[in-house]
Amino acid sequence: MALSSPILRLCRPANALTAAADVVAGWCIAGADDWAALALLAPASMLLYAGGITLNDVFDARVDAVERPERPIPSGAISRRAAAMLGAMLLALGGALAVMASLIIDTATWSGAIAGALIALILLYDSILKKNALTRALGMGGCRGLNLALGMSASGVALAVWWPLATIHFAYIGAVTLMSQTENAGQSARSGPAIGILGAAAAVIAYLAAGFASVRVDGLLIAMFLAAFTLVTLPSMIQAARTPQSKFVRGAVMAGVLGIVALDASIAAGFAGVVYGLGTLALLPLCMWLGARFAVT
């Protein structure tokens, strides 16, 4: 499929790959031992993300015709009806993979239910929640939290114990979403990167505290991988805070979205070891390559 394909442009492949990283991190929390669960849940998360972002453009078609006429639907590269059918099909396929995990993997009892909740929240976000700044952030953060929980659902026992860790993704992506809403706000955008920095810092502090408090988690490995997360996200956010112009805020948002892979790598390393952390972090260069070729924000 060519890089100019309207389907790829709709699905935001870099973003979808970060969703798979969330599931890998959750799977590491679940014990990193059921590869069949990972083989089903990682693509399920990518399909759900791609379906949600595609339907987001369907709902935004009229606004994009004025503000972003280059996007696939307003540009005429794909019809709104075809995009709606594509988004619905992607959500259905993602949900089906999660349900399959519940049916064939004894420990993945909750996978289908979490995917169902995620689909419901995606549709609610696309149609209603994104119309308000606060509910937009809550909705997007909630989707990411559920995505991490989808990976954890590979083990019902682990999910019951570690589900509060989903609040880290909820807080972090919620903050990045608040920051993204100042993208075109000129000087008023100054508060956006500050919100993103504070939200990221709060999430990281909470995560470190949880890590060092647990005998199961390697707090030192977490700290080492969080250094990569900081290198990916913080410089762009500081630059946007100092110079609140649209291009810098957009760059900070992009770094914030792609940087979640490094956050996921720290979780994978902390729970499953350095090899799993490095394996997750290896997704970041591909995400950045895709992010340079397809829209992220």
CSV table of N, CA and C in Angstrom, one decimal, residues 14 17-18 21 228-229 231-233 254-255 257-263 265 277-291:
chain,number,residue,atom,x,y,z
A,14,ALA,N,1.5,5.6,12.7
A,14,ALA,CA,2.4,5.8,13.9
A,14,ALA,C,1.6,5.7,15.2
A,17,LEU,N,0.6,2.1,16.1
A,17,LEU,CA,1.7,1.3,16.6
A,17,LEU,C,2.0,1.7,18.0
A,18,THR,N,1.8,2.9,18.4
A,18,THR,CA,1.9,3.2,19.9
A,18,THR,C,0.9,2.5,20.7
A,21,ALA,N,2.2,-0.8,21.5
A,21,ALA,CA,3.2,-0.7,22.6
A,21,ALA,C,2.5,-0.7,24.0
A,228,ALA,N,14.9,7.7,28.8
A,228,ALA,CA,14.6,7.7,27.3
A,228,ALA,C,13.3,8.5,27.1
A,229,PHE,N,12.3,8.2,27.9
A,229,PHE,CA,11.0,8.9,27.8
A,229,PHE,C,11.2,10.4,27.9
A,231,LEU,N,14.0,12.1,27.3
A,231,LEU,CA,14.7,12.7,26.2
A,231,LEU,C,13.8,12.8,25.0
A,232,VAL,N,12.8,12.0,24.8
A,232,VAL,CA,11.9,12.0,23.7
A,232,VAL,C,10.9,13.2,23.8
A,233,THR,N,10.4,13.4,25.0
A,233,THR,CA,9.3,14.3,25.2
A,233,THR,C,9.6,15.7,25.7
A,254,MET,N,3.2,15.9,19.1
A,254,MET,CA,3.7,14.7,18.4
A,254,MET,C,4.7,13.9,19.2
A,255,ALA,N,5.6,14.6,19.9
A,255,ALA,CA,6.6,14.0,20.8
A,255,ALA,C,5.9,13.3,21.9
A,257,VAL,N,2.8,12.1,22.0
A,257,VAL,CA,2.1,10.9,21.6
A,257,VAL,C,3.1,9.8,21.3
A,258,LEU,N,4.1,10.0,20.5
A,258,LEU,CA,5.1,9.0,20.2
A,258,LEU,C,5.9,8.6,21.4
A,259,GLY,N,6.1,9.5,22.4
A,259,GLY,CA,6.9,9.2,23.5
A,259,GLY,C,6.3,8.2,24.5
A,260,ILE,N,5.0,7.9,24.3
A,260,ILE,CA,4.4,6.9,25.1
A,260,ILE,C,5.0,5.5,24.9
A,261,VAL,N,5.6,5.3,23.8
A,261,VAL,CA,6.3,4.1,23.5
A,261,VAL,C,7.5,3.9,24.5
A,262,ALA,N,8.2,5.0,24.8
A,262,ALA,CA,9.3,4.9,25.8
A,262,ALA,C,8.7,4.7,27.2
A,263,LEU,N,7.6,5.3,27.5
A,263,LEU,CA,6.9,5.1,28.8
A,263,LEU,C,6.5,3.6,28.9
A,265,ALA,N,8.0,1.2,27.3
A,265,ALA,CA,9.2,0.4,27.4
A,265,ALA,C,9.7,0.3,28.9
A,277,GLY,N,12.0,-4.5,27.7
A,277,GLY,CA,12.1,-3.1,27.6
A,277,GLY,C,12.7,-2.6,26.3
A,278,LEU,N,13.8,-3.2,26.0
A,278,LEU,CA,14.5,-2.8,24.7
A,278,LEU,C,13.7,-3.2,23.5
A,279,GLY,N,13.0,-4.4,23.6
A,279,GLY,CA,12.1,-4.8,22.5
A,279,GLY,C,11.0,-3.8,22.3
A,280,THR,N,10.4,-3.3,23.3
A,280,THR,CA,9.3,-2.3,23.2
A,280,THR,C,9.9,-1.0,22.7
A,281,LEU,N,11.0,-0.6,23.2
A,281,LEU,CA,11.6,0.7,22.8
A,281,LEU,C,12.0,0.7,21.3
A,282,ALA,N,12.3,-0.5,20.8
A,282,ALA,CA,12.7,-0.7,19.4
A,282,ALA,C,11.5,-0.3,18.5
A,283,LEU,N,10.3,-0.2,19.0
A,283,LEU,CA,9.2,0.3,18.2
A,283,LEU,C,9.3,1.8,17.9
A,284,LEU,N,10.0,2.5,18.8
A,284,LEU,CA,10.0,4.0,18.7
A,284,LEU,C,10.6,4.5,17.4
A,285,PRO,N,11.7,4.0,16.9
A,285,PRO,CA,12.2,4.5,15.6
A,285,PRO,C,11.2,4.4,14.5
A,286,LEU,N,10.6,3.2,14.5
A,286,LEU,CA,9.6,3.0,13.4
A,286,LEU,C,8.4,4.0,13.6
A,287,CYS,N,8.0,4.2,14.8
A,287,CYS,CA,6.9,5.2,15.1
A,287,CYS,C,7.3,6.6,14.6
A,288,MET,N,8.6,6.9,14.9
A,288,MET,CA,9.1,8.3,14.5
A,288,MET,C,9.1,8.4,12.9
A,289,TRP,N,9.6,7.3,12.3
A,289,TRP,CA,9.6,7.2,10.8
A,289,TRP,C,8.2,7.4,10.2
A,290,LEU,N,7.3,6.7,10.8
A,290,LEU,CA,5.9,6.8,10.3
A,290,LEU,C,5.3,8.2,10.6
A,291,GLY,N,5.7,8.7,11.8
A,291,GLY,CA,5.2,10.0,12.2
A,291,GLY,C,5.7,11.1,11.3
